[in-house]
Coordinates of C-alpha atoms in Angstrom, one line a residue:
Chain A
M23 CA -15.1 -14.0 33.2
Q24 CA -16.6 -14.5 36.3
A25 CA -16.8 -12.0 39.1
L26 CA -16.1 -12.8 42.6
V27 CA -17.5 -10.4 44.8
C28 CA -17.4 -10.6 48.9
V29 CA -19.5 -9.4 51.1
K30 CA -20.2 -9.2 54.6
R31 CA -23.4 -9.1 57.3
V32 CA -22.8 -5.1 59.9
I33 CA -24.4 -4.1 61.9
D34 CA -26.7 -1.9 59.9
Y35 CA -24.2 1.8 59.1
N36 CA -27.6 4.3 61.0
V37 CA -27.4 2.3 64.5
K38 CA -25.4 3.3 67.3
P39 CA -23.0 0.6 68.6
R40 CA -23.2 0.4 72.3
V41 CA -20.1 -1.3 74.4
K42 CA -21.5 -4.4 75.9
A43 CA -21.7 -3.8 80.2
D44 CA -19.4 -7.3 80.7
G45 CA -16.6 -5.5 78.5
T46 CA -16.3 -8.8 76.2
G47 CA -17.7 -6.9 73.3
V48 CA -20.4 -4.7 70.6
D49 CA -23.8 -5.2 72.0
L50 CA -25.3 -6.9 68.4
A51 CA -28.0 -8.3 70.1
N52 CA -32.2 -6.9 68.6
V53 CA -30.1 -5.2 65.9
K54 CA -30.6 -4.3 62.7
M55 CA -28.0 -6.3 60.5
S56 CA -27.4 -5.0 56.4
M57 CA -24.5 -5.8 54.1
N58 CA -21.4 -3.8 54.6
P59 CA -22.2 -0.5 52.5
F60 CA -18.3 -0.8 50.9
D61 CA -19.3 -4.4 50.0
E62 CA -23.1 -3.7 47.7
I63 CA -21.2 -0.9 45.8
A64 CA -18.3 -3.8 45.5
V65 CA -22.1 -5.6 43.9
E66 CA -23.3 -3.1 42.2
E67 CA -20.1 -2.8 39.9
A68 CA -19.4 -6.1 38.8
I69 CA -23.4 -5.8 38.1
R70 CA -22.0 -3.3 35.5
L71 CA -19.4 -4.4 34.1
K72 CA -21.8 -7.8 33.7
E73 CA -24.2 -5.4 31.5
K74 CA -21.1 -3.7 29.6
G75 CA -21.0 -7.3 29.0
V76 CA -17.5 -7.9 30.6
V77 CA -18.7 -10.0 33.0
T78 CA -20.7 -13.2 32.4
E79 CA -21.7 -14.4 35.7
I80 CA -21.2 -12.7 39.5
V81 CA -20.3 -15.9 41.7
A82 CA -21.3 -13.9 45.5
V83 CA -18.9 -14.8 48.5
S84 CA -19.6 -14.6 52.0
V85 CA -17.5 -15.8 55.2
G86 CA -20.5 -15.6 59.1
V87 CA -22.9 -16.6 59.9
A88 CA -25.9 -18.6 59.1
K89 CA -27.8 -15.2 59.7
S90 CA -25.4 -14.5 56.6
Q91 CA -27.6 -16.4 53.8
E92 CA -29.4 -12.5 53.8
T93 CA -26.9 -10.9 53.2
L94 CA -25.8 -13.6 49.4
R95 CA -29.2 -13.4 49.2
T96 CA -30.0 -9.6 48.8
A97 CA -26.4 -9.9 46.5
L98 CA -28.7 -12.1 44.6
A99 CA -31.9 -9.8 44.8
M100 CA -29.0 -6.8 43.5
G101 CA -28.1 -8.7 40.4
A102 CA -25.3 -12.7 41.4
D103 CA -26.1 -15.1 39.9
R104 CA -25.1 -17.8 42.2
A105 CA -24.0 -17.4 46.1
I106 CA -22.0 -19.4 48.5
L107 CA -22.6 -19.6 52.4
V108 CA -19.0 -20.8 54.2
Q109 CA -21.2 -20.8 57.1
V110 CA -19.4 -21.1 61.2
D111 CA -21.5 -21.4 64.6
D112 CA -23.5 -18.1 65.9
G113 CA -20.9 -16.8 67.6
V114 CA -17.6 -17.5 65.6
E115 CA -16.0 -14.4 64.2
V116 CA -12.8 -15.1 61.7
E117 CA -10.3 -13.2 61.2
P118 CA -9.5 -10.7 58.2
L119 CA -6.4 -13.8 57.5
A120 CA -8.8 -17.4 58.3
V121 CA -11.0 -15.1 55.6
A122 CA -8.9 -14.2 52.7
K123 CA -7.0 -17.9 53.3
I124 CA -11.0 -19.1 53.2
I125 CA -11.9 -16.8 49.9
K126 CA -8.5 -18.1 48.4
G127 CA -10.0 -22.1 48.2
I128 CA -13.1 -20.1 46.2
A129 CA -10.7 -19.1 44.5
D130 CA -8.6 -21.9 43.2
E131 CA -12.3 -23.7 42.2
E132 CA -13.3 -20.8 40.3
A133 CA -11.3 -18.5 38.9
P134 CA -12.2 -15.7 38.5
G135 CA -10.8 -14.0 36.7
L136 CA -12.0 -10.4 39.4
I137 CA -12.4 -10.9 43.3
I138 CA -14.4 -7.3 44.5
T139 CA -14.6 -6.0 47.6
G140 CA -14.8 -3.2 49.9
K141 CA -12.0 -1.9 51.6
Q142 CA -13.5 -2.2 54.5
A143 CA -15.9 -3.8 57.0
I144 CA -17.2 -1.0 59.3
D145 CA -17.4 -3.7 62.1
D146 CA -14.5 -4.0 62.4
D147 CA -13.1 -1.7 60.1
S148 CA -9.5 -3.8 59.4
N149 CA -9.1 -3.4 56.3
Q150 CA -7.2 -6.2 55.1
V151 CA -9.7 -8.9 52.9
G152 CA -8.7 -8.0 49.9
Q153 CA -5.0 -7.3 50.0
M154 CA -4.7 -10.7 51.8
V155 CA -6.7 -12.3 48.8
A156 CA -4.4 -10.5 46.2
A157 CA -0.8 -11.9 48.7
L158 CA -2.3 -15.4 49.2
L159 CA -2.8 -16.1 45.5
G160 CA -0.1 -13.7 44.3
R161 CA -2.0 -11.8 41.8
P162 CA -2.2 -7.9 41.9
Q163 CA -4.8 -5.3 44.2
G164 CA -6.1 -2.2 43.5
T165 CA -8.0 -0.5 46.4
F166 CA -9.4 2.2 47.6
A167 CA -10.9 1.8 44.0
N168 CA -12.9 4.6 42.6
E169 CA -13.0 4.4 39.1
V170 CA -12.6 0.8 37.4
S171 CA -12.6 -0.6 33.7
V172 CA -11.1 -3.6 32.1
E173 CA -8.4 -3.8 29.1
G174 CA -8.1 -6.4 27.0
D175 CA -6.4 -9.0 30.1
A176 CA -6.4 -5.6 32.1
V177 CA -7.6 -4.1 34.7
V178 CA -7.1 -0.1 35.2
V179 CA -8.1 0.9 39.1
K180 CA -8.4 4.9 39.6
R181 CA -7.4 4.4 43.4
E182 CA -8.2 7.1 46.2
I183 CA -5.0 8.4 47.8
D184 CA -5.0 11.0 51.1
G185 CA -3.4 13.1 48.7
G186 CA -5.6 13.1 45.5
L187 CA -6.1 9.7 42.5
Q188 CA -3.6 7.2 41.7
T189 CA -4.2 4.9 37.9
V190 CA -2.5 1.9 38.6
K191 CA -3.0 -0.8 35.3
L192 CA -2.5 -4.4 37.2
A193 CA -2.8 -7.9 35.3
L194 CA -5.8 -10.4 35.2
P195 CA -7.3 -11.8 36.7
A196 CA -7.2 -9.2 40.4
V197 CA -8.7 -7.9 43.2
V198 CA -10.4 -4.8 43.5
T199 CA -11.6 -3.5 46.5
T200 CA -14.4 -1.0 47.1
D201 CA -13.9 3.3 48.0
L202 CA -16.8 5.0 48.5
R203 CA -17.4 7.3 45.5
L204 CA -16.9 3.7 43.4
N205 CA -20.5 4.6 42.0
E206 CA -24.1 3.9 44.3
P207 CA -25.9 0.7 44.6
R208 CA -29.3 0.2 43.0
Y209 CA -32.1 -0.9 45.6
A210 CA -32.9 -5.0 44.8
S211 CA -37.4 -4.3 43.1
L212 CA -39.7 -7.2 44.5
P213 CA -39.5 -9.3 41.7
N214 CA -35.7 -9.7 41.7
I215 CA -36.0 -10.2 45.3
M216 CA -38.7 -13.1 44.9
K217 CA -36.0 -14.4 41.5
A218 CA -33.2 -14.3 43.6
K219 CA -34.7 -16.6 46.6
S220 CA -35.0 -19.3 44.2
K221 CA -30.6 -18.1 42.8
P222 CA -28.4 -21.1 43.9
L223 CA -26.6 -20.6 47.1
A224 CA -24.4 -23.8 48.1
N225 CA -23.4 -23.5 51.7
K226 CA -19.2 -24.6 53.0
T227 CA -17.8 -24.8 55.5
P228 CA -14.2 -23.2 57.1
A229 CA -12.6 -26.8 57.2
D230 CA -14.5 -27.5 53.1
Y231 CA -10.8 -25.0 51.9
G232 CA -9.2 -26.6 54.7
V233 CA -9.0 -23.1 56.8
D234 CA -7.6 -23.0 60.2
I235 CA -9.8 -20.7 61.5
A236 CA -8.8 -20.0 65.4
P237 CA -8.3 -16.1 66.7
R238 CA -4.6 -14.9 65.8
L239 CA -6.0 -12.1 68.1
R240 CA -7.1 -12.1 71.4
T241 CA -9.8 -9.3 72.4
L242 CA -8.8 -8.7 76.2
K243 CA -12.1 -5.9 76.3
V244 CA -14.2 -3.6 75.1
T245 CA -14.4 -0.3 76.0
E246 CA -16.5 2.5 75.0
P247 CA -15.1 5.6 74.1
P248 CA -13.9 9.0 75.7
V249 CA -16.7 10.8 76.2
R250 CA -17.1 14.5 74.3
S251 CA -18.9 16.1 75.8
A252 CA -21.5 19.1 74.9
G253 CA -20.0 22.7 75.5
I254 CA -21.3 26.0 75.2
K255 CA -23.5 28.0 72.2
V256 CA -21.9 31.2 71.6
P257 CA -24.8 33.8 71.0
D258 CA -23.1 35.6 68.0
V259 CA -19.9 35.9 66.1
D260 CA -18.8 38.2 68.3
A261 CA -18.9 36.0 71.0
L262 CA -17.2 32.6 68.9
V263 CA -14.6 35.8 67.7
A264 CA -13.6 36.2 71.5
K265 CA -13.9 32.5 72.2
L266 CA -11.5 32.4 69.2
K267 CA -9.3 34.9 70.3
E268 CA -9.2 33.1 73.7
L269 CA -7.3 29.2 71.9
G270 CA -5.5 31.7 70.2
V271 CA -6.2 31.0 67.0
A272 CA -7.9 34.9 66.4
Chain B
M11 CA 15.6 -6.6 72.0
T12 CA 12.5 -6.9 70.0
K13 CA 13.6 -5.2 66.1
V14 CA 11.1 -3.3 64.6
L15 CA 10.6 -2.3 60.5
V16 CA 8.9 1.2 59.8
L17 CA 7.5 1.6 56.2
V18 CA 9.2 5.0 55.6
E19 CA 6.0 6.5 53.7
H20 CA 7.9 9.6 51.4
D21 CA 7.9 10.8 48.2
N22 CA 11.8 10.0 47.4
A23 CA 13.1 13.5 48.2
S24 CA 11.5 13.7 51.5
V25 CA 10.0 11.5 54.8
K26 CA 5.8 12.4 55.5
D27 CA 4.3 13.5 58.5
A28 CA 3.3 10.0 59.0
T29 CA 5.8 8.0 59.6
L30 CA 6.9 10.0 62.7
A31 CA 3.9 8.9 64.8
A32 CA 4.4 5.6 63.3
V33 CA 8.6 5.7 64.6
T34 CA 7.0 6.8 67.6
A35 CA 4.8 3.6 68.1
A36 CA 7.5 1.7 66.5
G37 CA 10.4 2.7 69.4
Q38 CA 7.5 2.0 72.8
L39 CA 8.1 -1.7 70.9
G40 CA 11.8 -1.8 70.5
E41 CA 14.8 -0.4 67.9
V42 CA 13.4 1.3 65.2
T43 CA 14.7 -0.1 61.4
A44 CA 13.4 2.9 59.7
L45 CA 13.4 1.0 55.8
V46 CA 12.7 3.9 52.8
A47 CA 11.5 1.7 49.8
G48 CA 11.4 4.0 46.6
A49 CA 13.3 4.6 43.3
N50 CA 16.6 7.6 43.4
C51 CA 14.9 7.9 46.7
D52 CA 18.7 9.0 48.5
G53 CA 17.6 11.9 49.7
A54 CA 14.2 9.7 51.7
A55 CA 16.4 8.1 53.1
Q56 CA 19.1 10.9 54.5
A57 CA 16.0 12.8 55.9
A58 CA 14.6 9.2 57.5
A59 CA 18.3 8.2 59.0
Q60 CA 17.8 12.4 60.8
I61 CA 14.3 10.8 62.3
A62 CA 14.9 10.7 66.3
G63 CA 15.2 7.1 67.6
V64 CA 16.0 6.0 64.2
A65 CA 19.2 3.5 64.5
K66 CA 19.5 3.0 61.2
V67 CA 18.0 3.2 57.8
L68 CA 17.3 0.2 55.2
K69 CA 17.6 1.9 51.6
A70 CA 16.4 -0.3 48.8
D71 CA 16.3 2.0 45.4
D72 CA 15.6 0.2 42.1
A73 CA 12.7 1.9 39.8
S74 CA 9.9 -0.6 40.4
L75 CA 9.8 0.6 44.2
D76 CA 9.0 3.6 43.1
N77 CA 4.9 4.4 43.7
A78 CA 5.2 2.4 46.2
L79 CA 3.4 -0.6 44.3
A80 CA 2.0 -2.8 47.3
E81 CA 2.8 -6.0 44.8
N82 CA 6.3 -4.8 44.7
V83 CA 6.5 -3.3 48.5
A84 CA 5.8 -6.5 50.0
P85 CA 7.8 -8.9 49.2
L86 CA 11.0 -6.4 50.0
V87 CA 9.2 -6.2 53.3
A88 CA 7.8 -10.0 53.6
G89 CA 11.7 -11.1 52.5
L90 CA 13.2 -8.7 55.1
M91 CA 11.1 -9.6 57.9
A92 CA 13.5 -12.4 58.0
D93 CA 15.4 -10.6 60.4
Y94 CA 12.7 -8.3 63.1
D95 CA 10.7 -8.9 64.7
A96 CA 7.5 -6.8 64.4
F97 CA 6.0 -4.3 61.3
V98 CA 4.3 -0.8 61.6
A99 CA 3.7 1.2 58.6
P100 CA 2.1 4.4 59.3
A101 CA -1.9 3.7 58.8
T102 CA -2.2 6.1 55.8
T103 CA -3.5 5.0 52.5
T104 CA -0.1 3.6 51.3
G105 CA 0.4 1.5 55.1
K106 CA -3.7 0.5 55.0
N107 CA -2.0 -0.6 51.7
V108 CA 1.2 -2.9 52.1
A109 CA 0.3 -3.9 55.3
P110 CA -1.5 -6.0 55.2
R111 CA -0.2 -7.4 52.0
V112 CA 3.7 -8.3 53.9
A113 CA 1.2 -9.8 57.3
A114 CA -0.6 -12.4 54.5
L115 CA 3.0 -13.4 52.9
L116 CA 3.8 -13.6 56.7
D117 CA 0.1 -15.9 58.1
V118 CA -0.1 -13.2 60.4
M119 CA -3.2 -11.5 61.5
Q120 CA -2.8 -7.4 60.9
I121 CA -3.3 -5.1 64.1
S122 CA -5.2 -2.5 62.2
D123 CA -4.4 1.0 62.9
I124 CA -2.9 0.6 66.7
L125 CA -4.0 4.4 69.5
S126 CA -1.5 3.0 71.8
V127 CA 1.1 0.1 72.7
E128 CA 0.5 -1.7 75.8
G129 CA 1.7 -4.0 75.9
P130 CA 5.4 -6.1 73.8
R131 CA 1.7 -8.4 71.8
T132 CA -1.0 -5.5 73.6
F133 CA -2.2 -2.7 71.7
T134 CA -5.6 -1.2 72.0
R135 CA -8.1 -0.3 68.3
P136 CA -10.2 1.2 67.4
I137 CA -13.7 -0.4 65.8
Y138 CA -16.9 0.3 65.0
A139 CA -16.0 3.6 63.6
G140 CA -14.4 4.7 67.2
N141 CA -17.8 4.0 68.9
A142 CA -15.4 0.9 71.0
I143 CA -12.1 0.6 71.6
A144 CA -11.0 -3.2 71.2
T145 CA -7.8 -4.5 73.8
V146 CA -6.2 -7.0 71.6
E147 CA -2.9 -8.9 72.3
S148 CA -1.9 -10.9 68.8
S149 CA 0.0 -14.3 69.3
D150 CA 1.3 -14.3 65.8
A151 CA 4.7 -14.9 65.7
K152 CA 5.5 -11.8 64.1
L153 CA 3.7 -8.1 64.5
V154 CA 2.4 -6.9 61.5
I155 CA 0.8 -3.5 62.9
T156 CA -0.8 0.2 61.5
V157 CA -0.3 3.0 63.2
R158 CA -3.2 5.6 63.7
G159 CA -1.1 9.6 62.7
T160 CA -3.0 11.1 64.9
A161 CA -2.1 8.5 68.6
F162 CA 0.8 9.2 69.5
A163 CA 3.5 12.1 69.4
K164 CA 5.1 12.9 66.2
A165 CA 9.0 12.2 66.1
A166 CA 11.4 14.8 65.6
T167 CA 12.8 15.1 62.1
S168 CA 16.4 15.8 63.1
G169 CA 18.3 14.4 66.0
G170 CA 19.5 10.9 64.4
N171 CA 22.4 9.9 63.3
A172 CA 21.4 6.7 61.2
S173 CA 23.5 4.2 59.3
V174 CA 22.0 4.6 56.4
E175 CA 22.6 0.6 54.5
T176 CA 21.2 -0.4 50.6
V177 CA 19.2 -3.7 50.1
S178 CA 18.7 -4.9 46.8
A179 CA 14.8 -5.0 45.5
T180 CA 12.8 -7.9 45.2
A181 CA 12.1 -8.2 41.2
D182 CA 9.9 -6.4 39.5
S183 CA 6.5 -8.4 39.5
G184 CA 4.8 -7.9 36.3
L185 CA 1.5 -7.7 37.9
S186 CA 1.2 -4.0 38.5
S187 CA 1.9 -0.9 36.1
F188 CA 1.4 2.7 37.7
V189 CA -0.1 5.1 35.2
S190 CA -0.7 7.9 36.9
A191 CA -1.6 10.2 39.2
E192 CA -3.7 13.4 40.1
I193 CA -2.6 15.0 43.2
A194 CA -4.4 18.2 44.2
K195 CA -1.5 20.7 45.2
S196 CA -1.9 23.2 48.1
E197 CA -0.2 25.9 49.5
R198 CA -2.0 24.8 52.2
P199 CA -1.9 22.5 55.5
E200 CA -2.2 18.8 55.1
L201 CA -5.1 17.8 56.7
T202 CA -3.7 15.3 59.2
S203 CA -0.7 17.7 60.5
A204 CA -2.5 20.3 59.9
K205 CA -3.6 22.7 63.5
I206 CA -6.9 24.0 62.6
I207 CA -9.4 22.7 59.9
V208 CA -12.1 24.6 58.3
S209 CA -14.6 21.3 57.4
G210 CA -18.1 22.2 55.3
G211 CA -21.0 19.4 54.7
R212 CA -24.1 18.9 52.5
A213 CA -25.7 22.7 53.8
L214 CA -22.9 23.7 51.7
K215 CA -25.3 24.1 48.3
D216 CA -22.5 23.6 45.5
A217 CA -19.2 23.4 44.5
A218 CA -19.0 27.2 44.3
T219 CA -20.8 27.9 47.3
F220 CA -18.8 25.9 49.4
E221 CA -15.2 27.6 48.6
Q222 CA -17.0 30.7 48.4
I223 CA -18.0 30.1 52.3
I224 CA -15.1 27.8 53.9
T225 CA -11.8 29.2 51.4
P226 CA -12.1 32.7 52.9
L227 CA -12.4 31.8 56.6
A228 CA -9.4 29.4 56.4
D229 CA -7.4 31.4 54.6
K230 CA -8.1 33.4 57.1
L231 CA -7.3 31.6 59.9
G232 CA -4.3 29.5 57.5
A233 CA -6.5 26.5 57.9
G234 CA -6.9 23.1 56.5
I235 CA -10.2 22.3 54.5
G236 CA -11.8 19.4 55.5
A237 CA -15.2 18.2 54.1
S238 CA -18.1 15.1 55.3
R239 CA -19.3 12.6 53.1
A240 CA -21.9 14.2 52.0
A241 CA -20.2 17.5 50.9
V242 CA -17.8 14.5 49.0
D243 CA -20.4 12.4 47.8
A244 CA -21.6 15.5 46.1
G245 CA -19.3 17.4 44.4
Y246 CA -18.5 20.5 46.5
V247 CA -14.0 19.3 46.6
P248 CA -12.7 16.5 45.6
N249 CA -12.3 13.2 47.5
D250 CA -9.2 13.4 49.8
Y251 CA -11.2 16.1 50.9
Q252 CA -13.1 14.1 53.3
V253 CA -12.9 13.6 57.3
G254 CA -14.5 10.7 59.2
Q255 CA -14.3 6.7 59.8
T256 CA -13.3 5.9 56.3
G257 CA -11.2 9.5 55.1
K258 CA -9.1 11.4 57.1
I259 CA -8.7 10.4 60.7
V260 CA -7.8 14.1 62.1
A261 CA -7.4 15.4 65.4
P262 CA -6.1 18.9 65.6
E263 CA -5.8 22.2 68.0
V264 CA -9.1 23.5 66.8
Y265 CA -11.9 21.8 64.4
I266 CA -15.1 24.1 62.6
A267 CA -17.2 21.9 60.9
V268 CA -19.7 24.1 59.8
G269 CA -22.8 22.9 58.2
I270 CA -22.4 19.5 59.3
S271 CA -24.3 17.6 61.3
G272 CA -22.3 14.8 62.6
A273 CA -23.7 11.7 62.0
I274 CA -21.0 9.0 63.4
Q275 CA -19.0 8.5 60.9
H276 CA -18.2 11.9 60.4
L277 CA -17.3 12.2 64.3
A278 CA -15.1 8.8 63.7
G279 CA -12.6 10.9 61.4
M280 CA -12.7 13.9 64.6
K281 CA -13.4 13.4 67.8
D282 CA -10.4 13.5 69.2
S283 CA -9.2 17.4 67.7
K284 CA -8.7 19.0 71.0
T285 CA -11.5 21.9 70.2
I286 CA -14.5 21.6 68.5
I287 CA -16.0 24.1 66.7
A288 CA -19.6 23.9 65.5
I289 CA -21.8 26.3 63.2
N290 CA -25.2 24.7 62.6
K291 CA -28.7 26.1 62.0
D292 CA -30.0 22.9 63.5
E293 CA -30.4 23.3 67.3
D294 CA -30.7 20.0 67.6
A295 CA -28.1 18.2 65.5
P296 CA -25.6 15.6 66.5
I297 CA -22.4 17.4 66.4
F298 CA -23.8 20.4 69.3
Q299 CA -23.1 17.3 71.4
V300 CA -19.4 16.9 70.6
A301 CA -18.8 20.2 70.7
D302 CA -17.7 22.6 72.4
I303 CA -18.0 25.6 71.5
G304 CA -21.9 25.9 68.9
L305 CA -22.7 28.8 67.1
V306 CA -26.7 28.1 66.1
G307 CA -28.1 29.8 62.6
D308 CA -27.6 30.7 58.8
L309 CA -24.6 30.1 58.5
F310 CA -24.4 32.0 54.8
T311 CA -25.1 34.7 57.3
L312 CA -23.2 33.6 59.9
V313 CA -19.5 32.7 59.0
P314 CA -18.9 35.5 56.7
E315 CA -19.2 37.6 59.3
L316 CA -17.0 35.4 61.4
T317 CA -14.1 35.8 58.4
G318 CA -14.5 40.1 58.5
K319 CA -14.3 39.7 62.2
L320 CA -11.5 38.2 62.5

């Protein structure tokens, strides 16, 4: 069974985003970019399923600018077998709905048994692509996965939900989106990074899948959130108790 | 008049709180119809009919709709949307699971986690863990929206008098089935509706210490208990305690952060709290940059002392 993993190049987890002065977006010039952390977990899960003999081939896909190739090389260095970059011009952002349509197009060609992706990208925080891919393919979805196990022609997914955990059983092929505690992604070793350079990476465009990527949402402006300023420090517990009393909670 | 269909989050017997903020947001767009999809969900439908601002309740009662499986709920919603202009769901794990599936079925780009309604098609929403706020305008024929619960007032649970209309479920997709749930039973207030939250971080060392330090303080204050990602990852507490960008978004009256350094991903989940109190031994910890009241010192002595003096 093939696993298709979808990865996105985003601002690095440790970088504090800055809003551009002209209010058009977030400044990404000269900012460290990395693979979306949830997508790393998706790649790791596919590799573990391959190590268990459940998955036979891992195809990593990214929809994005030319530099997304680096993100795909990271996936290849971790253990994916080949990659597909669906490239758009620099500066173009593709909305989740269009990304989902492109992934559907790829899935129609590749016929994966599992499509695994992060539950959300840490840039736009949309949390949509996996669910949309599942809808477009008419297949089931196991979102916010905490544990994944393939049992025959089904996948059992333990999901992180607001009240705790929920387990569902999905007929394959299925879409899984990863939550934080599904696994801890490995680091790529130097030999594997070198090897990744010669693994196949196909270049495609949205048009190859007949997908119109014209945005449906227009961003009118991007602003800084209201700033919270630091308050006071109290010297000891008695002073804190007094403050809590002022707030009416003690 | 814009007609808005709201997904009611419920346990078949009663309506969950997150629904109430979604009703308020939906009311800013137009006339609200509440959809209760479940199994033996008459109690929830009757409760939804009492919510102020709900004009009509649609009840879809079928075994296939139990546990809100997206594969069965989404086609039902997509079918009903022929008669509505907008679909609004709370940005809970249920809403986030179902709404994008509905959006794709309708060929609509969803607007996730809205903070405000700026116009009939214009909304604000947080991006980059709330480090930026985008104002977006939709060009889609219909709207699909999820609502951040802390950003809207809760509609009153009484005062409404909506009629309850029965609609039929679509056929069971057969694609997915519910196996089990592990839902923590707790007397404590739910995190997303708690007035006071005591949250612990990695500094709490282990599960036993977390329990020993945090729980008595929370008990004393009648508070909900939260945690940073680091504390959850380390296994001190279950996943549903996590506050942050990808965990729960909370905005209580008072948020007490104990041994939490204040990574941007954590701040994203709690910085709209009315008063933030931080207890941390590192006086340069980022949490102090957003805290209204800070106390620098060893939490292992300070927190028990605080609990004792309250």
